[in-house]
Coordinates of C-alpha atoms and ligand atoms in Angstrom, one line a residue:
M1 CA 77.0 14.9 -54.3
Q2 CA 80.2 12.8 -54.2
K3 CA 81.0 10.2 -56.8
L4 CA 79.5 6.8 -55.9
D5 CA 82.1 4.2 -54.9
R6 CA 82.5 1.8 -57.9
E7 CA 83.4 -1.1 -55.7
D8 CA 80.3 -0.7 -53.6
I9 CA 78.2 -0.4 -56.8
L10 CA 79.7 -3.7 -58.1
K11 CA 79.2 -5.4 -54.8
F12 CA 75.6 -4.3 -54.6
S13 CA 75.1 -5.4 -58.2
A14 CA 76.4 -8.9 -57.4
L15 CA 74.2 -9.1 -54.3
I16 CA 71.1 -8.2 -56.4
D17 CA 72.1 -10.9 -59.0
A18 CA 72.4 -13.5 -56.3
A19 CA 69.3 -12.6 -54.3
D20 CA 66.0 -14.3 -54.9
K21 CA 64.1 -12.6 -52.1
V22 CA 64.7 -9.0 -51.4
T23 CA 63.2 -7.2 -48.4
I24 CA 63.1 -3.4 -48.4
L25 CA 62.8 -1.4 -45.1
V26 CA 61.9 2.2 -44.7
H27 CA 61.2 4.5 -41.7
T28 CA 58.2 4.5 -39.4
H29 CA 55.4 7.0 -40.3
P30 CA 56.6 6.8 -44.0
D31 CA 56.6 10.0 -45.9
G32 CA 56.8 10.6 -49.7
D33 CA 60.5 9.9 -49.7
A34 CA 60.3 6.7 -47.7
L35 CA 57.4 5.3 -49.8
G36 CA 58.7 6.7 -53.1
S37 CA 62.2 5.3 -52.7
G38 CA 60.8 2.0 -51.5
L39 CA 58.4 1.6 -54.4
G40 CA 61.0 2.9 -56.8
M41 CA 63.3 0.1 -55.7
M42 CA 60.6 -2.5 -55.8
R43 CA 59.6 -1.6 -59.4
Y44 CA 63.3 -1.7 -60.4
L45 CA 63.8 -5.2 -58.9
A46 CA 60.6 -6.3 -60.6
S47 CA 61.9 -5.2 -63.9
L48 CA 64.9 -7.5 -63.3
G49 CA 62.5 -10.4 -62.5
K50 CA 63.2 -10.1 -58.7
R51 CA 60.6 -10.6 -56.1
S52 CA 60.7 -8.0 -53.3
T53 CA 58.7 -7.2 -50.2
L54 CA 58.4 -3.7 -48.9
I55 CA 58.0 -3.3 -45.1
L56 CA 56.4 -0.1 -43.7
P57 CA 56.8 0.0 -39.9
T58 CA 53.5 1.9 -39.8
T59 CA 50.9 2.5 -42.5
A60 CA 51.4 5.1 -45.2
P61 CA 49.2 8.2 -45.0
G62 CA 46.1 8.4 -47.2
T63 CA 47.6 11.5 -48.7
L64 CA 50.1 9.2 -50.5
S65 CA 47.4 6.8 -51.7
F66 CA 48.1 7.9 -55.3
L67 CA 51.2 5.7 -55.2
P68 CA 49.5 2.4 -56.0
V69 CA 51.3 0.2 -53.5
E70 CA 49.4 -3.0 -54.0
S71 CA 50.3 -3.5 -57.7
D72 CA 54.0 -3.6 -57.0
G73 CA 54.4 -6.6 -54.8
P74 CA 53.8 -7.5 -51.2
V75 CA 53.8 -4.5 -48.8
I76 CA 53.6 -5.4 -45.2
V77 CA 52.7 -2.9 -42.5
A78 CA 54.8 -4.2 -39.6
N79 CA 52.7 -2.9 -36.7
Q80 CA 49.6 -4.6 -38.3
D81 CA 51.3 -7.9 -39.1
K82 CA 54.5 -8.3 -37.1
T83 CA 54.8 -12.0 -37.9
A84 CA 54.8 -11.5 -41.6
A85 CA 57.2 -8.6 -41.4
E86 CA 59.6 -10.6 -39.3
K87 CA 59.4 -13.5 -41.6
A88 CA 60.2 -11.3 -44.6
V89 CA 63.3 -10.1 -42.9
A90 CA 64.4 -13.5 -41.6
E91 CA 63.9 -15.2 -45.0
A92 CA 65.4 -12.4 -47.2
S93 CA 68.5 -13.1 -49.2
L94 CA 69.1 -9.3 -49.4
I95 CA 67.9 -6.5 -47.1
I96 CA 67.9 -2.9 -48.4
C97 CA 67.2 -0.1 -45.9
Q98 CA 66.3 3.3 -47.3
D99 CA 65.6 6.8 -46.0
F100 CA 66.9 6.2 -42.5
N101 CA 70.3 6.2 -40.8
N102 CA 69.6 3.7 -38.1
I103 CA 67.4 0.7 -37.8
T104 CA 65.8 2.2 -34.7
R105 CA 63.9 4.4 -37.2
S106 CA 62.2 1.3 -38.5
E107 CA 60.4 1.0 -35.2
G108 CA 59.7 -2.6 -34.1
M109 CA 62.0 -4.2 -36.7
E110 CA 65.3 -3.8 -34.7
A111 CA 65.5 -7.4 -33.3
S112 CA 64.6 -9.2 -36.6
F113 CA 67.0 -7.0 -38.5
A114 CA 69.9 -7.8 -36.0
A115 CA 69.1 -11.5 -36.2
A116 CA 68.9 -11.6 -40.0
T117 CA 71.7 -13.3 -41.9
A118 CA 71.2 -11.7 -45.3
P119 CA 73.6 -9.0 -46.5
K120 CA 72.4 -5.5 -45.6
V121 CA 72.6 -2.4 -47.7
L122 CA 71.8 1.1 -46.6
I123 CA 70.8 3.9 -49.1
D124 CA 70.3 7.1 -47.1
H125 CA 70.7 10.8 -46.9
H126 CA 70.6 11.6 -43.1
I127 CA 73.6 12.7 -41.0
G128 CA 75.4 9.9 -39.0
P129 CA 74.6 6.6 -40.7
D130 CA 75.1 3.5 -38.5
R131 CA 77.7 2.0 -40.8
A132 CA 78.6 -0.9 -38.5
S133 CA 75.2 -2.6 -39.0
F134 CA 75.5 -2.7 -42.9
D135 CA 77.6 -4.5 -45.4
I136 CA 77.3 -1.7 -48.0
V137 CA 76.5 1.9 -47.2
F138 CA 75.5 4.5 -49.8
S139 CA 75.2 7.6 -47.6
E140 CA 75.2 11.1 -49.0
T141 CA 73.9 14.2 -47.2
E142 CA 74.6 16.7 -50.0
I143 CA 71.6 15.4 -51.9
S144 CA 67.9 16.1 -51.9
S145 CA 66.5 12.8 -50.8
A146 CA 66.8 9.0 -50.5
S147 CA 64.8 8.8 -53.7
E148 CA 67.5 10.8 -55.5
L149 CA 70.3 8.6 -54.1
V150 CA 68.4 5.5 -55.1
Y151 CA 68.1 7.0 -58.6
W152 CA 71.9 7.5 -58.9
V153 CA 72.7 4.1 -57.4
L154 CA 70.3 2.3 -59.7
K155 CA 71.5 4.2 -62.7
A156 CA 75.1 3.2 -61.9
L157 CA 74.3 -0.6 -61.6
P158 CA 75.7 -2.6 -64.6
Q159 CA 72.4 -4.5 -65.0
T160 CA 70.5 -1.2 -65.6
E161 CA 69.8 -0.4 -69.2
Q162 CA 66.9 2.0 -68.7
L163 CA 65.1 2.6 -65.4
P164 CA 61.4 1.6 -65.6
L165 CA 59.0 4.6 -65.8
G166 CA 57.3 3.3 -62.7
T167 CA 60.5 3.6 -60.8
L168 CA 61.1 7.1 -62.2
N169 CA 57.6 8.3 -61.2
A170 CA 58.0 7.0 -57.6
L171 CA 61.5 8.5 -57.2
M172 CA 60.4 11.8 -58.7
T173 CA 57.6 11.8 -56.1
G174 CA 59.9 11.2 -53.2
M175 CA 62.4 13.8 -54.4
T176 CA 59.6 16.3 -54.9
T177 CA 58.2 15.9 -51.4
D178 CA 61.6 16.0 -49.7
T179 CA 62.6 19.2 -51.5
N180 CA 59.1 20.7 -51.0
N181 CA 58.9 21.0 -54.7
F182 CA 62.4 22.3 -55.1
R183 CA 62.3 24.9 -52.3
N184 CA 65.0 23.3 -50.2
S185 CA 67.8 20.7 -50.5
T186 CA 68.0 21.1 -54.2
F187 CA 71.5 20.4 -55.6
P188 CA 72.8 20.3 -59.2
S189 CA 72.4 16.5 -59.1
T190 CA 68.7 17.0 -58.1
L191 CA 67.9 19.2 -61.1
Q192 CA 69.8 16.8 -63.3
M193 CA 67.8 13.8 -62.0
A194 CA 64.5 15.8 -62.5
S195 CA 65.6 16.7 -66.0
E196 CA 66.4 13.1 -66.9
C197 CA 63.2 11.8 -65.4
V198 CA 61.1 14.3 -67.4
A199 CA 63.0 13.5 -70.5
A200 CA 62.3 9.8 -69.9
G201 CA 58.6 10.4 -69.7
V202 CA 57.7 11.4 -66.1
D203 CA 54.8 13.8 -66.1
R204 CA 56.0 16.3 -63.5
E205 CA 52.7 18.2 -63.4
A206 CA 50.9 15.0 -62.6
V207 CA 53.4 14.3 -59.8
V208 CA 53.0 17.8 -58.4
S209 CA 49.2 17.6 -58.7
N210 CA 49.1 14.2 -56.9
I211 CA 51.1 15.6 -54.0
Y212 CA 49.7 19.1 -53.6
N213 CA 46.3 19.2 -55.1
K214 CA 44.5 16.3 -53.6
Y215 CA 44.1 17.2 -50.0
R216 CA 40.8 17.2 -48.1
E217 CA 39.2 20.5 -46.9
N218 CA 39.8 19.5 -43.3
R219 CA 43.5 20.3 -43.7
Y220 CA 42.8 23.9 -44.7
R221 CA 40.3 24.4 -41.8
L222 CA 43.0 23.2 -39.4
M223 CA 45.6 25.3 -41.1
G224 CA 43.5 28.5 -40.5
Y225 CA 43.2 27.6 -36.8
F226 CA 46.9 26.7 -36.6
L227 CA 48.0 30.1 -38.1
S228 CA 45.5 32.3 -36.3
E229 CA 45.2 30.7 -32.9
K230 CA 48.1 28.3 -32.3
L231 CA 51.2 29.7 -33.8
K232 CA 53.4 31.6 -31.4
T233 CA 56.8 33.3 -31.8
T234 CA 59.6 34.2 -29.4
P235 CA 62.0 37.2 -29.5
L236 CA 64.8 34.8 -30.4
G237 CA 63.2 34.1 -33.8
V238 CA 61.5 30.8 -32.9
A239 CA 58.0 30.0 -34.1
Y240 CA 56.2 27.1 -32.5
A241 CA 52.8 25.4 -32.3
V242 CA 51.5 22.4 -30.4
L243 CA 48.3 20.6 -31.5
S244 CA 46.7 18.2 -29.1
K245 CA 44.9 15.0 -30.1
K246 CA 41.7 16.7 -29.2
E247 CA 42.3 19.6 -31.6
L248 CA 43.4 17.2 -34.4
D249 CA 40.2 15.1 -33.8
R250 CA 38.0 18.2 -33.7
F251 CA 39.1 18.9 -37.3
G252 CA 38.9 15.2 -38.3
I253 CA 42.6 15.2 -39.2
K254 CA 44.2 12.1 -40.6
E255 CA 47.9 11.2 -40.9
G256 CA 49.7 13.3 -43.5
E257 CA 47.2 16.1 -43.4
T258 CA 49.5 18.4 -41.4
E259 CA 52.4 17.9 -43.8
S260 CA 54.4 21.1 -44.3
F261 CA 52.7 23.1 -41.6
V262 CA 56.1 23.4 -39.9
N263 CA 57.6 25.1 -43.0
M264 CA 55.1 28.0 -43.1
P265 CA 56.4 30.1 -40.3
L266 CA 59.9 30.1 -41.9
E267 CA 58.3 32.4 -44.5
I268 CA 58.4 35.1 -41.7
D269 CA 61.6 37.2 -42.1
E270 CA 62.6 37.1 -38.4
I271 CA 62.0 33.4 -37.9
R272 CA 65.1 31.3 -37.7
M273 CA 63.6 28.0 -36.5
S274 CA 60.1 26.6 -36.6
L275 CA 58.8 23.8 -34.3
F276 CA 55.5 21.9 -34.8
L277 CA 54.4 19.3 -32.3
K278 CA 51.3 17.1 -32.5
E279 CA 50.0 14.6 -30.1
Q280 CA 49.9 11.2 -31.5
D281 CA 50.2 7.6 -30.1
G282 CA 50.8 8.9 -26.5
V283 CA 53.7 11.2 -27.5
F284 CA 54.2 14.6 -29.0
R285 CA 55.7 14.0 -32.5
V286 CA 58.2 16.9 -33.1
S287 CA 59.1 18.5 -36.5
I288 CA 61.7 21.2 -36.7
R289 CA 62.8 23.3 -39.6
S290 CA 65.5 26.0 -39.6
K291 CA 67.0 28.5 -41.9
K292 CA 70.6 28.3 -43.0
G293 CA 72.9 29.1 -40.0
T294 CA 70.6 27.4 -37.4
S295 CA 70.8 23.7 -36.9
A296 CA 67.5 22.0 -36.6
S297 CA 69.2 18.6 -36.3
R298 CA 71.3 19.8 -33.3
C299 CA 68.3 21.3 -31.5
C300 CA 66.3 18.1 -32.1
N301 CA 69.2 16.0 -31.0
Q302 CA 69.8 17.9 -27.8
Y303 CA 66.2 18.5 -26.7
F304 CA 63.7 16.5 -28.7
N305 CA 65.1 12.9 -28.8
G306 CA 65.6 12.8 -32.5
G307 CA 67.7 14.2 -35.4
G308 CA 67.6 14.2 -39.2
H309 CA 69.1 16.9 -41.4
E310 CA 70.8 20.2 -40.7
N311 CA 67.6 22.2 -41.5
A312 CA 64.9 19.6 -41.2
A313 CA 64.7 17.2 -38.2
G314 CA 62.2 15.3 -36.2
G315 CA 61.9 13.6 -32.9
K316 CA 59.5 13.0 -30.0
L317 CA 58.6 14.4 -26.6
P318 CA 57.1 11.7 -24.2
I319 CA 53.9 12.7 -22.5
G320 CA 54.3 12.1 -18.7
D321 CA 54.9 13.7 -15.4
R322 CA 57.3 16.3 -16.8
I323 CA 55.3 17.2 -19.9
P324 CA 51.7 16.2 -19.2
D325 CA 49.9 18.3 -21.8
A326 CA 50.2 20.8 -24.7
A327 CA 50.6 23.8 -22.4
A328 CA 53.6 22.1 -20.7
A329 CA 55.0 21.2 -24.1
E330 CA 54.8 24.9 -25.2
K331 CA 56.7 25.9 -22.0
Y332 CA 59.3 23.3 -22.7
I333 CA 59.8 24.5 -26.3
V334 CA 60.4 28.1 -25.1
E335 CA 62.9 26.9 -22.4
A336 CA 64.7 24.4 -24.7
T337 CA 65.1 26.9 -27.6
T338 CA 66.2 29.6 -25.3
A339 CA 68.9 27.3 -23.9
F340 CA 69.8 26.2 -27.4
F341 CA 70.4 29.7 -28.7
E342 CA 72.3 30.7 -25.6
N343 CA 74.7 27.8 -26.1
E344 CA 75.2 28.4 -29.8
Ligands
5GP401 P1 59.5 15.3 -40.3 O1 59.5 16.6 -39.5 O2 59.1 15.6 -41.8 O3 58.7 14.3 -39.7 O4 61.0 14.8 -40.4 C1 62.0 15.6 -40.8 C2 63.3 14.8 -40.8 O5 63.7 14.3 -39.6 C3 63.1 13.6 -41.8 O6 64.3 13.5 -42.5 C4 63.0 12.4 -40.8 O7 63.5 11.3 -41.4 C5 63.7 12.9 -39.6 N1 63.0 12.4 -38.4 C6 61.6 12.5 -38.2 N2 61.3 12.0 -37.0 C7 62.5 11.5 -36.4 C8 62.8 10.8 -35.2 O8 61.9 10.5 -34.4 N3 64.1 10.5 -35.0 C9 65.1 10.9 -35.9 N4 66.3 10.5 -35.6 N5 64.8 11.5 -37.1 C10 63.5 11.8 -37.3
MN402 MN1 64.1 11.5 -46.9

């Protein structure tokens, strides 16, 4: 991680001081990092006596319900209450965007964000931030998570004496989910943050237990089916699986319950890249993970309408004439990854 720009920190500090209404935006289909970094920021602002509103473009999965959203201030789910979300952006005196590199990832909020007059701050860890749309950009890719970057930014602010325990718990949660409990994207700064959080009172075992030991049985029944029936591999070292809505429904699967399925095939020695697609809201949502030396983000960018990080990316495949169903999606994956590795 690079040193934070002192001038940007002081500018951000002054913006927080001057703001009476802060609105925080995170990405659609929020994950542990989006929600953890969002709540971490809210709790920090509350400790300074600042009112803030968190906007989730779509609802947070039940698997993250241990993060008690309601007690931290207004949380608006934009696709359930667009008017309230737009009002919170329009009336904000400071807008903070976290865990995405482009406002298009905050699906549905693009127009109100563009029209908003408040200063805009980005705190993110993805490749290629849209710098032009923000007044201050804290962007770092050599870091575990947005939650970790929020941690270092908040720590550097002159108004910070001690970060509230609620903030530390939320940020530790986001960092833990984005690193898969320290299996990837773990830098010296990440371990330092973890060490400082535990020293300050964060119960790491409770955080880990909340994330990994509270699933429903349905997930494991589907996982068995996914591994034994659905997972396919190619001679190029690609593993892939596509789950249709029908299959997800058959197992009664809810949002968040297929978390980390995409990581499992990377445990196979020969596998360089793993793709997991699931049918949701009329598209196939795409998750890609890769081992070092193979770029998930480039593959996602070129063939799956998305992006993300070098070894963890996401996107979508529209369902239509070209790809009408799961079988066609599987065929497309084989063609796309073959072309991808040919052009490497
Ligand atoms: P996941 O596979 O866990 O959904 O996402 C992996 C990474 O890719 C995350 O950092 C996420 O922010 C990013 N990502 C997921 N979906 C999309 C997408 O549709 N577009 C882009 N640009 N990035 C995505
Ligand atoms: Mn993240």
